[in-house]
Short mmCIF file of C-alpha atoms in Angstrom, two decimals:
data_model
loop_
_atom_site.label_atom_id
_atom_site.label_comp_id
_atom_site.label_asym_id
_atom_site.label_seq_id
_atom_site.Cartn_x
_atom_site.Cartn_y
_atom_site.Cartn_z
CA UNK J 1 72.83 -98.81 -240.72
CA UNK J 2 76.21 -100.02 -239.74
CA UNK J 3 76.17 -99.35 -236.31
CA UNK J 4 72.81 -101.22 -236.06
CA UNK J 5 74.11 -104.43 -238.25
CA UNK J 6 77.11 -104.56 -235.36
CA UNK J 7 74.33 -104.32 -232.66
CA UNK J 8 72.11 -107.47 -233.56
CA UNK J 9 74.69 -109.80 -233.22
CA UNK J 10 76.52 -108.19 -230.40
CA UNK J 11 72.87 -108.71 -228.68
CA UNK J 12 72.36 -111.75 -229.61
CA UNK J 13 75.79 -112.77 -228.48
CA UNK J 14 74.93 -110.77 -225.22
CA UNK J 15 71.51 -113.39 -224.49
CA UNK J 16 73.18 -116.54 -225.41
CA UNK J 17 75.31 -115.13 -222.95
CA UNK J 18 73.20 -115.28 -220.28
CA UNK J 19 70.97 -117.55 -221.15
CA UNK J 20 74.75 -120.11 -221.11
CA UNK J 21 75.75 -118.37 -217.38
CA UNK J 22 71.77 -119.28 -216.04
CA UNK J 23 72.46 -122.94 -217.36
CA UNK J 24 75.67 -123.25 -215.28
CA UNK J 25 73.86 -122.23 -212.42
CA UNK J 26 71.58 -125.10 -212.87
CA UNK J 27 74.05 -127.97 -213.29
CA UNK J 28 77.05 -128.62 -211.32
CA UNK J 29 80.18 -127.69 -212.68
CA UNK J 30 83.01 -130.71 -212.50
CA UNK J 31 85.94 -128.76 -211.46
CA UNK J 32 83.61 -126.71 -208.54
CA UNK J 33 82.76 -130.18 -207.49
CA UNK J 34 86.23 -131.63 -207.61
CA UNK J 35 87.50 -128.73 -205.51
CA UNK J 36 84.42 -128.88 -203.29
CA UNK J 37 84.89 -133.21 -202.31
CA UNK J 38 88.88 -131.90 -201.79
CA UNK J 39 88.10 -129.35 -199.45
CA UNK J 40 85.40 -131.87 -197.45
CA UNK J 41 87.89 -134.78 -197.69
CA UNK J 42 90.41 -132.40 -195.87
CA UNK J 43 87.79 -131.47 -193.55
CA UNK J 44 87.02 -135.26 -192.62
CA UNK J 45 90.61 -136.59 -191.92
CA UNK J 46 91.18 -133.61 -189.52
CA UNK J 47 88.60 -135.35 -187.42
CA UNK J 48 88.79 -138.57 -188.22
CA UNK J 49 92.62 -138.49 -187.90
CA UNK J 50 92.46 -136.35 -185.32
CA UNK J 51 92.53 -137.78 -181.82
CA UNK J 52 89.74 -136.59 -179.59
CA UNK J 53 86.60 -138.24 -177.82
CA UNK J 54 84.12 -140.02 -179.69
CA UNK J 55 81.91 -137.49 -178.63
CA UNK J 56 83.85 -134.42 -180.12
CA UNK J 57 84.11 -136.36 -182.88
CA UNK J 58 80.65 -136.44 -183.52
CA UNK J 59 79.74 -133.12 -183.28
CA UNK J 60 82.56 -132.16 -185.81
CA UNK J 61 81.25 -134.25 -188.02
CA UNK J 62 77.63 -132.97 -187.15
CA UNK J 63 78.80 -129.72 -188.25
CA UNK J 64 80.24 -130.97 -191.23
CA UNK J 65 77.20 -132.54 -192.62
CA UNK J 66 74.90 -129.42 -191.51
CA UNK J 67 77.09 -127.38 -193.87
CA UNK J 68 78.47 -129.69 -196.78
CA UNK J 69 75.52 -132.02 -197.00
CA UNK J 70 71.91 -131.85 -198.73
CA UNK J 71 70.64 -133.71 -195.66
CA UNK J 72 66.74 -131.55 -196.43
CA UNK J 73 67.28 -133.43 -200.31
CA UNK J 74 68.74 -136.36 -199.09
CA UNK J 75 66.07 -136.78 -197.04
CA UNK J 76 63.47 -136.38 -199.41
CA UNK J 77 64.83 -138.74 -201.74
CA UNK J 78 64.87 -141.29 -199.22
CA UNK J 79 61.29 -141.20 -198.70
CA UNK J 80 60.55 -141.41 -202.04
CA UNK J 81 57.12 -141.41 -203.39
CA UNK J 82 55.88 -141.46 -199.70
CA UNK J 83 56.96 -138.10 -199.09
CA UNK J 84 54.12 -137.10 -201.30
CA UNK J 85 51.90 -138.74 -199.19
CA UNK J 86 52.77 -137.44 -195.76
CA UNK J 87 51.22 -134.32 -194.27
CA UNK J 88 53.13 -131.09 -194.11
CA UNK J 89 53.48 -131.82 -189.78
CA UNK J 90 55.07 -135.25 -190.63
CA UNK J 91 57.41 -134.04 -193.23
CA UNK J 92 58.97 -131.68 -190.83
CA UNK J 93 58.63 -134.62 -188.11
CA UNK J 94 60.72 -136.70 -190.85
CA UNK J 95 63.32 -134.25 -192.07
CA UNK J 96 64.48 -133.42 -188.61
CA UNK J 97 64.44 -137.13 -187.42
CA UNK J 98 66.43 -138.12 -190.83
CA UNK J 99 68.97 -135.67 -189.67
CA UNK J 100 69.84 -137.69 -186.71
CA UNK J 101 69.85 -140.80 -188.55
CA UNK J 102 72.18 -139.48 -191.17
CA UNK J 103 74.88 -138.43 -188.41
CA UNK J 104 74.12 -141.85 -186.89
CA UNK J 105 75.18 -143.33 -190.14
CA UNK J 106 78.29 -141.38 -191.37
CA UNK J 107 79.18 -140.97 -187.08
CA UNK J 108 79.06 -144.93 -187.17
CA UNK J 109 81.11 -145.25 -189.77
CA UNK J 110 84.03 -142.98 -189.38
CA UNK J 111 84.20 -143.02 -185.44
CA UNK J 112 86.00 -145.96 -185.45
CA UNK J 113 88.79 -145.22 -188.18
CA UNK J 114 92.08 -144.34 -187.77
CA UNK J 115 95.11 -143.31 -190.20
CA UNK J 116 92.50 -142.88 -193.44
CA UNK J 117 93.84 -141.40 -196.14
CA UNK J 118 92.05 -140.39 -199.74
CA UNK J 119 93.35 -140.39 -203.33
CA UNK J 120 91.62 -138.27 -205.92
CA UNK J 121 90.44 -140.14 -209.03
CA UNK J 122 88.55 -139.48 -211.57
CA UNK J 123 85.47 -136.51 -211.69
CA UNK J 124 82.49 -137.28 -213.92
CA UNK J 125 79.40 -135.02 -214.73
CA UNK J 126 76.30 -136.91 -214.91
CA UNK J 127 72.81 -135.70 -215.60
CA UNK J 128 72.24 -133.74 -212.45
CA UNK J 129 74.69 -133.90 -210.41
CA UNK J 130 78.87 -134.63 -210.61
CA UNK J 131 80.51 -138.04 -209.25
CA UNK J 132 83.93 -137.35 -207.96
CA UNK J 133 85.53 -140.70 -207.55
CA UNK J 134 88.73 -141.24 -204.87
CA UNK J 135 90.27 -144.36 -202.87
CA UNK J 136 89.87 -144.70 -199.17
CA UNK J 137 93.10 -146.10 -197.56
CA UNK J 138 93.54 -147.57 -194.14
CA UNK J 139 95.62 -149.18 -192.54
CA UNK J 140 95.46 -153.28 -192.48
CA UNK J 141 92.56 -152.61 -194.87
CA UNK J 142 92.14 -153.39 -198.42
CA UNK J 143 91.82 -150.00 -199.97
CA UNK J 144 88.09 -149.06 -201.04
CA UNK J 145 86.66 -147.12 -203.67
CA UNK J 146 84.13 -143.97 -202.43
CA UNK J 147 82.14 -142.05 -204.77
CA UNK J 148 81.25 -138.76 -203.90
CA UNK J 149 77.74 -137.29 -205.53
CA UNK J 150 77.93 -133.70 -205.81
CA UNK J 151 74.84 -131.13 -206.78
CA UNK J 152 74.42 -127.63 -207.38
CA UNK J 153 71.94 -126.74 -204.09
CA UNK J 154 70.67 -123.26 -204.88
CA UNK J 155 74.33 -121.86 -206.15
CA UNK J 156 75.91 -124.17 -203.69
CA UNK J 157 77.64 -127.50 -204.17
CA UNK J 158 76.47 -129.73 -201.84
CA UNK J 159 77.11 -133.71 -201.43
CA UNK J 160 73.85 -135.31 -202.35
CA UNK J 161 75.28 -139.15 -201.75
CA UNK J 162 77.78 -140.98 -200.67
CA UNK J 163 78.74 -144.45 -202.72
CA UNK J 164 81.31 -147.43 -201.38
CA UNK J 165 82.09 -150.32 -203.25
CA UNK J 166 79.14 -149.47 -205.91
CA UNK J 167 76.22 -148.78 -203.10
CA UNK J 168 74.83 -145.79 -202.63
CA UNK J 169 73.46 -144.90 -199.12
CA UNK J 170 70.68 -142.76 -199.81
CA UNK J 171 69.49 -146.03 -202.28
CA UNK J 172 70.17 -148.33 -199.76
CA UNK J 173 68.18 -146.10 -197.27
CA UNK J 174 65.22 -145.85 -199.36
CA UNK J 175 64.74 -149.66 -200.36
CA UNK J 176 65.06 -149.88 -196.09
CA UNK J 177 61.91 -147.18 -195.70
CA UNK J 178 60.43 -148.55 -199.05
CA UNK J 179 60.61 -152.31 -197.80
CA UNK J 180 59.25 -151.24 -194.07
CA UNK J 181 56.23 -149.04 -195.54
CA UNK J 182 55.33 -152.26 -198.02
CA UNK J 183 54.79 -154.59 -194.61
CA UNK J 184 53.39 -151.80 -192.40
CA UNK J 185 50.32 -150.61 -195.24
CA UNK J 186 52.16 -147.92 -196.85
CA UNK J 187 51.89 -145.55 -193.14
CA UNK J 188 54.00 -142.87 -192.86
CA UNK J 189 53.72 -142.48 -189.35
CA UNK J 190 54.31 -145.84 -188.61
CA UNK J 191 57.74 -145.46 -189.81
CA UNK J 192 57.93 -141.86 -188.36
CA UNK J 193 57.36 -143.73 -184.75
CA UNK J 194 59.76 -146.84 -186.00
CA UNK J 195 62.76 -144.43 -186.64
CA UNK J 196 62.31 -143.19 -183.70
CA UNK J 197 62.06 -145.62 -181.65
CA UNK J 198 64.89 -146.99 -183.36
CA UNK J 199 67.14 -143.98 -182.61
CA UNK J 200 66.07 -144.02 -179.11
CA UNK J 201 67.47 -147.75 -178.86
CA UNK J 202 70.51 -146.52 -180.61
CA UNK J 203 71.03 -143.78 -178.24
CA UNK J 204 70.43 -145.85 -175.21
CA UNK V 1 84.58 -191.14 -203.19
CA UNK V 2 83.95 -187.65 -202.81
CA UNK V 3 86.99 -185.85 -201.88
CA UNK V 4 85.76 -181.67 -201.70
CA UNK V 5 83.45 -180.55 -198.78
CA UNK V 6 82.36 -178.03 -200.84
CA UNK V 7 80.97 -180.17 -203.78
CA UNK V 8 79.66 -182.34 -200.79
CA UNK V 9 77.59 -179.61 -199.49
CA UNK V 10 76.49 -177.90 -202.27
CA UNK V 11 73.41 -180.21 -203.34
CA UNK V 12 72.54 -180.06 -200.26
CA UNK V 13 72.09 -176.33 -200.05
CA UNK V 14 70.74 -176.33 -203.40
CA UNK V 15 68.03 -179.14 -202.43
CA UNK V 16 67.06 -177.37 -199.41
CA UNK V 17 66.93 -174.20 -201.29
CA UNK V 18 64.82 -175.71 -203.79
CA UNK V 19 62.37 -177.19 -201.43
CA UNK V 20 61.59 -173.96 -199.25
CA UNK V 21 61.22 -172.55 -202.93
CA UNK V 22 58.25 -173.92 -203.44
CA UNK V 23 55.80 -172.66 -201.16
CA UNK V 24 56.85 -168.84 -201.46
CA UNK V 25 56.26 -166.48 -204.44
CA UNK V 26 55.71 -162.79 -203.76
CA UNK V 27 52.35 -160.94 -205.00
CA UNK V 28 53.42 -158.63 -207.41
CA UNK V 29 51.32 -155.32 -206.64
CA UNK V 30 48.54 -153.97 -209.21
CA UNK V 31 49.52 -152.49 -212.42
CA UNK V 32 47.40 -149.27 -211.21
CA UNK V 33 50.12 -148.63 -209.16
CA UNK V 34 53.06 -147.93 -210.96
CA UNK V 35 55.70 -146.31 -208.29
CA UNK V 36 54.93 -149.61 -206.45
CA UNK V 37 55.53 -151.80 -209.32
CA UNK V 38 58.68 -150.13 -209.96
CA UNK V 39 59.60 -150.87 -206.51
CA UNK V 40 58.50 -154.45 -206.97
CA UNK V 41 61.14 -154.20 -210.29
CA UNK V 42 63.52 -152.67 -208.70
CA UNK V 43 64.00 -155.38 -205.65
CA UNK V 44 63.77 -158.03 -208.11
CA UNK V 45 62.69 -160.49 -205.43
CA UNK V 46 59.59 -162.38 -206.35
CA UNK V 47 60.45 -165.22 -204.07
CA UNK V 48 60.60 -162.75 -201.26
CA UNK V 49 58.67 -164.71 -198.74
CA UNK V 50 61.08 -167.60 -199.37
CA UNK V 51 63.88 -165.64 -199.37
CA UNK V 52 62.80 -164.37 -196.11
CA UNK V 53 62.28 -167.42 -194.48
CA UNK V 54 65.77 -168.98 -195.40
CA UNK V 55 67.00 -165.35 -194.58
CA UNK V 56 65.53 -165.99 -190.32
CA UNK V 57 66.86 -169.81 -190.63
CA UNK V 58 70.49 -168.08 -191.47
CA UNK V 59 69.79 -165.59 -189.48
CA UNK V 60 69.69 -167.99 -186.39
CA UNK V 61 72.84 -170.06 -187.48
CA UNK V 62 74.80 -166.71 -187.99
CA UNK V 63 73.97 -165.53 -184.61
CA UNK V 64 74.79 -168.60 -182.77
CA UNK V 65 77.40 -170.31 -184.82
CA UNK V 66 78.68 -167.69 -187.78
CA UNK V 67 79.24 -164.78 -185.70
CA UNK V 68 80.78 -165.92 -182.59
CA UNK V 69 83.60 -167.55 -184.94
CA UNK V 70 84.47 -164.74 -186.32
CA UNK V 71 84.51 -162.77 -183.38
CA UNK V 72 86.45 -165.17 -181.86
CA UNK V 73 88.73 -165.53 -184.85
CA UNK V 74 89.26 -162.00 -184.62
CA UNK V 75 89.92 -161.84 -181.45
CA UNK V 76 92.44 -164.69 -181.16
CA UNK V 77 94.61 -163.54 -183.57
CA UNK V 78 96.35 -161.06 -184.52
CA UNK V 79 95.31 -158.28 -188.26
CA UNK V 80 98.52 -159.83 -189.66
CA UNK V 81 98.00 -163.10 -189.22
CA UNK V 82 94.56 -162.51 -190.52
CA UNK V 83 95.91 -160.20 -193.10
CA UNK V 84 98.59 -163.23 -194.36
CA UNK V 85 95.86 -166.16 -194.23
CA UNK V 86 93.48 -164.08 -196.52
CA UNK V 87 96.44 -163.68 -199.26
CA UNK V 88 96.88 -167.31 -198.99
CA UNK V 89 92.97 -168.26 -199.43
CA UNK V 90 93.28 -165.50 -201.85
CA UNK V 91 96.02 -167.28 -203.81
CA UNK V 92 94.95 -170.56 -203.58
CA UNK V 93 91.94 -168.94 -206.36
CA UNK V 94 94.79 -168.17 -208.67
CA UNK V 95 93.96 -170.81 -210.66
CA UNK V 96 89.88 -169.99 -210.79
CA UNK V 97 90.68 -166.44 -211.62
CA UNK V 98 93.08 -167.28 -214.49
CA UNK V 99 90.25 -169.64 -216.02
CA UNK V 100 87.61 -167.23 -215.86
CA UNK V 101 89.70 -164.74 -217.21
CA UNK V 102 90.32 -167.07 -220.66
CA UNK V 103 86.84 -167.56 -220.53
CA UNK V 104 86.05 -163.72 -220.54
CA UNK V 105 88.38 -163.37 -223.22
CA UNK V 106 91.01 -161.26 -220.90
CA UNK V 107 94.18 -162.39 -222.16
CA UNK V 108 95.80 -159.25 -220.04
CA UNK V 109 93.97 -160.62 -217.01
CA UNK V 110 94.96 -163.89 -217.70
CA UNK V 111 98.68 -163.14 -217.61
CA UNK V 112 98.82 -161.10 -214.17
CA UNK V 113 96.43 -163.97 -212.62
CA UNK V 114 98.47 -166.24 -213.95
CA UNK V 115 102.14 -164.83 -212.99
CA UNK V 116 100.10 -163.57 -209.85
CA UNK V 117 99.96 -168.06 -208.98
CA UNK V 118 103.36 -168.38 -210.12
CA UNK V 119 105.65 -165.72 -208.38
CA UNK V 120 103.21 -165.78 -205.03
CA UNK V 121 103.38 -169.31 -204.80
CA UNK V 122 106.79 -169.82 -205.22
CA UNK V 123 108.43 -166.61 -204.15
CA UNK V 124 105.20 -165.46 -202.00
CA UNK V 125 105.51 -168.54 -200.04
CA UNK V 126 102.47 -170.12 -201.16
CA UNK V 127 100.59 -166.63 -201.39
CA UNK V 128 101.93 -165.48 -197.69
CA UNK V 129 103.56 -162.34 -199.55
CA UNK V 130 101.94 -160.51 -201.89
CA UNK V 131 104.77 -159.84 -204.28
CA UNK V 132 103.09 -160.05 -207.34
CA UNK V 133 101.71 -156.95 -207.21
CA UNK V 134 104.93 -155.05 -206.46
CA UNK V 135 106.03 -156.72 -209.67
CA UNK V 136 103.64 -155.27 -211.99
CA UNK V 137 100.79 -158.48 -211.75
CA UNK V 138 97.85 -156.61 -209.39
CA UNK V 139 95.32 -158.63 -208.20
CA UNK V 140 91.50 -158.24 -209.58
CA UNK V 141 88.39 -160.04 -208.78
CA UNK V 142 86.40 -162.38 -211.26
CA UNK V 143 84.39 -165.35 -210.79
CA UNK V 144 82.29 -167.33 -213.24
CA UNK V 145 79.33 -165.71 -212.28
CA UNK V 146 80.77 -162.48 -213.88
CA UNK V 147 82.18 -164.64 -216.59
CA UNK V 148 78.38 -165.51 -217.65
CA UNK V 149 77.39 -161.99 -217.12
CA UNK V 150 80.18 -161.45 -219.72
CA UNK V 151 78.34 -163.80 -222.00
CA UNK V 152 74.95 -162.26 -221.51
CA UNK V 153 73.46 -164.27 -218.82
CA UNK V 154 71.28 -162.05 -216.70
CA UNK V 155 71.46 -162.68 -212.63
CA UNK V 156 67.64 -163.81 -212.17
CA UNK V 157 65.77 -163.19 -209.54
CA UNK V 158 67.48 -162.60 -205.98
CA UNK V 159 67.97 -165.44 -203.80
CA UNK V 160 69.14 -165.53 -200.20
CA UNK V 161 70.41 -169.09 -199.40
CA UNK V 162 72.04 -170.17 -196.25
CA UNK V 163 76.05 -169.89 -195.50
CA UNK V 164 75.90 -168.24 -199.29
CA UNK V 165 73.75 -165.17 -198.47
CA UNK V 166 72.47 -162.72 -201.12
CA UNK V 167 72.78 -164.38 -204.38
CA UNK V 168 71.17 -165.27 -207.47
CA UNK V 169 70.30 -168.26 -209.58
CA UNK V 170 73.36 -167.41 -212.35
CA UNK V 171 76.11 -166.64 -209.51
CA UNK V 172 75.06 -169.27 -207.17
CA UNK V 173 75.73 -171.73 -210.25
CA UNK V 174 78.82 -169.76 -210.96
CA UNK V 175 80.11 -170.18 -206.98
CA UNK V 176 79.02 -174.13 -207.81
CA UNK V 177 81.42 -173.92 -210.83
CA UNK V 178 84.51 -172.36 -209.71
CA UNK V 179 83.99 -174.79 -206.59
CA UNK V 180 84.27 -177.22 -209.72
CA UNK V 181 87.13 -176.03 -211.89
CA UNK V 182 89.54 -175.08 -208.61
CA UNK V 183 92.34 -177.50 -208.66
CA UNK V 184 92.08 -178.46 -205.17
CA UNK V 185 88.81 -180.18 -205.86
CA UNK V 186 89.98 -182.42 -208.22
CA UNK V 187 93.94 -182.99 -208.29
CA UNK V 188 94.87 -185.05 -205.30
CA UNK V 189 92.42 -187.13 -203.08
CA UNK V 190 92.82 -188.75 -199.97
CA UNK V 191 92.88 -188.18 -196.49
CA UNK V 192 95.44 -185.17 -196.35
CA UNK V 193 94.00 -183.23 -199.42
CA UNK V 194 90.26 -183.79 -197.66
CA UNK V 195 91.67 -182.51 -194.23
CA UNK V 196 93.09 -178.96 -196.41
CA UNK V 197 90.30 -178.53 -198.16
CA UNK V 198 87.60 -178.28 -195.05
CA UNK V 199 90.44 -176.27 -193.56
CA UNK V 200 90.42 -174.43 -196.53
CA UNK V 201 86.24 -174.16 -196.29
CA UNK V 202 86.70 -172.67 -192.69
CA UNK V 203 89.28 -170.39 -193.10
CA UNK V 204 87.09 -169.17 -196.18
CA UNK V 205 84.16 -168.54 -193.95
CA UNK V 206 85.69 -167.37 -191.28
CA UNK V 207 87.43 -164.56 -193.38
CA UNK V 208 84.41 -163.47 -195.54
CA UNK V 209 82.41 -163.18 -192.45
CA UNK V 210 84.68 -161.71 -190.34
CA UNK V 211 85.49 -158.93 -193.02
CA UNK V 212 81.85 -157.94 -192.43
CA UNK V 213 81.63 -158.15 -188.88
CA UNK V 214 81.06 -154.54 -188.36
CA UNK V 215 78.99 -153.90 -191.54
CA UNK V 216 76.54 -156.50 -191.01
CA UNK V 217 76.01 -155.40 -186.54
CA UNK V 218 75.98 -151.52 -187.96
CA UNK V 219 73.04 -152.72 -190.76
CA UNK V 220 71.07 -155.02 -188.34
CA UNK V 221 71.41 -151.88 -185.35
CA UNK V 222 70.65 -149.33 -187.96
CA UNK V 223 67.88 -150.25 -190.89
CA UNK V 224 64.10 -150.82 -190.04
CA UNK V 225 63.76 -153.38 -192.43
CA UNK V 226 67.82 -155.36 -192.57
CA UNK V 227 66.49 -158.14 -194.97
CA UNK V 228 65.95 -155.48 -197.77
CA UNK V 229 68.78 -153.31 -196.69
CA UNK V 230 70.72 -156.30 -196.94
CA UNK V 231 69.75 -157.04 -200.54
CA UNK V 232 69.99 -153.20 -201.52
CA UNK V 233 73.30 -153.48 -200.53
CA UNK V 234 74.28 -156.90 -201.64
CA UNK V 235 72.33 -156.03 -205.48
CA UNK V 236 74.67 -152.41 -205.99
CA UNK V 237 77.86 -154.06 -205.10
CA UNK V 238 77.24 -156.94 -207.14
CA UNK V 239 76.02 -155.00 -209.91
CA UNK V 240 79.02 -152.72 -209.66
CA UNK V 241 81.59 -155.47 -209.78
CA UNK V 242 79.59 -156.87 -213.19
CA UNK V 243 80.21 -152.83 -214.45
CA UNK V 244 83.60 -152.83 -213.62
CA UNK V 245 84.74 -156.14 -214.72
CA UNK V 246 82.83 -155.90 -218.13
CA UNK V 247 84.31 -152.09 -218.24
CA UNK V 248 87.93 -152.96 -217.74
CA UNK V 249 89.59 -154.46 -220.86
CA UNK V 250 94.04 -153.93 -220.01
CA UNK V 251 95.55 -153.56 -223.32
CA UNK V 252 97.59 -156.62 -223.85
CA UNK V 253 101.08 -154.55 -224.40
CA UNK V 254 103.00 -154.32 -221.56
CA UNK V 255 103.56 -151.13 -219.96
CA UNK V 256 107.53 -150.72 -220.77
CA UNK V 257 106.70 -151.96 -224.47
CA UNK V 258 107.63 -148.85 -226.89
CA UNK V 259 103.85 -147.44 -227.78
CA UNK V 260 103.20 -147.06 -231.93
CA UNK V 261 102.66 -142.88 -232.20
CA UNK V 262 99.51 -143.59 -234.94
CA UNK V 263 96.85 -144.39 -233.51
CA UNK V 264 96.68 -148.09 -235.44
CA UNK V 265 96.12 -150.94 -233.82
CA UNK V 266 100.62 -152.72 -232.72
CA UNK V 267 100.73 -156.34 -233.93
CA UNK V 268 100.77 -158.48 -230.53
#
């Protein structure tokens, strides 16, 4: 009788348990993301501070978004409702394309910096995902403020957004898709064909 | 007589923005569609068609007046120089800054803007050297559009006027009314005080668009569509400054000021 009064609550201690260790593995845990954006940021300003050739450059930071970023999620989100639309062929067509324009992106951006340095701020959990806040310094520039959107990608952390000066560039990239599909009849290959013809021009 | 450019210009931005306003009003999609409609929300642009037409007339002037400048201003002179003639454009708004600030009810604000004019003008060489902020006065960002957002006044629908760019009925009027309340508008007239403030007008534009020279090529290389990126990008940041500046009450005590232990309020 005594032994079984201890057991009930040790049980029920036991589920709650694991039913609180299954939630965790759902949402993003701050200090996991905090650690995570440090680790990146180091990874960043070795090749961004780093001399080398722009083209070396580039495929470091390839690599780095292959491994730190949600680029499949990213992707996705960008599309928006319209990824619901497209067939199964042009959702592959799109995820691989959005890769490229994604390096394009970041590659454009931090190619031509020199001397950055980051300061931590602030980490703060939001519904999904954690926003890890820092400063961007360079030189002869005013600093600027870079969020850093962090989500728990099957037991990983991975950065789901990036946000300077209050705009977020997966937003951003999916009023530019959302705006081109509203003047092109809502076709998903007609924007599968633009981005790449875009990216072609890019490249060339 | 008239003595700013600025307030010179102005009607006749707003007049021409108010006359190519009239034709254009988006269609707003069916309400069967609802992820379009909250993409039609979301843009807040119902004079789209407008707004894209003044958006290809600036489009032209930027490419064969706006840019060039700035490329050449870049070019001919030296980051520092730039660097120093942005504090002193920068410093010459002390005075704006410090009014919107009593208007937001800042009074925290209002003392570093104000001691911000002071030291930088005098010690700063007339906002050359930033020394302010080594002093304990750092420099923020408010205008009166942001003042009215402190009072409630939603932004409207988005607008995209010439020379201004993205805007939107309630910070267009507030650019229009710090133009008004900045001291260099009104104090001295004459031929000198006209000649420094169109200086002052070019020097304005040829910073602000030269700080964007490589945002703006990288958008219009980049995005399928750069009218809308344009406004994505120009809606977050503005709505991020409104956030921060409504967020970001200083308490008035100094920081050296011995801090009460309870957690009741100190007398000023």
């Amino acid at each position: 009788m005594l032994a079984r009064r201890s057991l009930l609550p040790r049980l029920c201690l036991m589920s709650a348990g694991l039913v609180a260790l299954a939630a965790r593995a759902q949402a993003q845990a701050p200090d996991v993301a905090t650690a995570f954006v440090s680790a990146l940021l180091k990874d960043i300003l070795a090749v961004v501070n780093g001399g080398g050739a722009a083209a070396d450059k580039r495929a470091a930071i390839a690599r780095i978004i292959d491994t730190k970023v949600d680029v499949d999620g990213v992707a996705r989100f960008c599309l928006g409702r319209f990824w619901r639309t497209a067939t199964p062929a042009q959702q592959q067509d799109y995820v691989k394309l959005f890769h490229t324009v994604l390096l394009n992106s970041v590659a454009g951006k931090v190619g031509e910096y020199s001397g950055v340095s980051f300061t931590m701020g602030a980490t703060r959990a939001r519904e999904e995902d954690v926003l890890v806040s820092t400063v961007v310094s360079r030189p002869n520039n005013a600093p600027s403020k870079v969020d850093w959107v962090v989500a728990n990608i099957g037991g990983q952390p991975k950065l789901v957004d990036l946000i300077a000066e209050g705009t977020s560039l997966r937003l951003t990239q999916r009023s530019d898709y959302a705006s081109f599909l509203a003047s092109h009849g809502n076709n998903v290959q007609t924007l599968l064909d633009a981005i790449r013809a875009q990216l072609a021009k890019t490249a060339g | 007589m008239p003595a700013s450019p600025l307030s010179r210009l102005l009607p006749a931005f707003l007049l021409l923005a108010a006359g190519l306003a009239l034709p254009g009003c988006a269609t707003p999609p069916p309400a069967d569609d609802p992820d379009a409609l909250a993409e039609f929300k979301e843009a807040n642009d119902p004079l789209e068609p407008t707004n894209r037409a003044l958006y290809a007339v600036n489009d032209v002037f930027d490419t064969v007046f706006f840019r060039p400048a700035a490329k050449a201003y870049v070019w001919l002179l030296p980051q520092e120089i730039r660097n120093r003639t942005h504090n002193v454009l920068v410093n010459a708004l002390g005075p704006v800054t410090f009014a919107n600030d009593v208007l937001q009810g800042q009074p925290r604000r209002a003392g570093d803007s104000l001691m911000r004019f002071v030291v930088n003008s005098t010690v700063g060489v007339g906002g050359i050297f930033d020394v302010a902020t080594d002093w304990g006065w750092p420099y923020h960002e408010t205008d009166f559009g942001l003042t009215m957002d402190t009072w409630g006044i939603s932004e409207g629908p988005y607008l995209f006027l010439p020379i201004l760019g993205p805007t939107n009925p309630r910070d267009s009027t507030g650019f229009a009314v710090d133009a008004a309340i900045n001291p260099t508008t009104w104090i001295a007239r004459g031929q000198a005080m006209t000649i420094v403030g169109y200086t002052r007008l070019g020097l304005t534009a040829l910073d602000k668009r030269s700080e964007v020279l490589d945002t703006l090529d990288r958008v219009k290389e980049q995005a399928l569509d750069p009218y809308a990126t344009i406004r994505s990008l120009a809606r977050q940041n503005r709505q991020s400054k409104e956030a921060d500046n409504r967020d970001t009450r200083p308490p008035t005590i100094p920081a050296w000021f011995p801090r009460p232990q309870a957690p009741a309020a100190a007398a000023p």
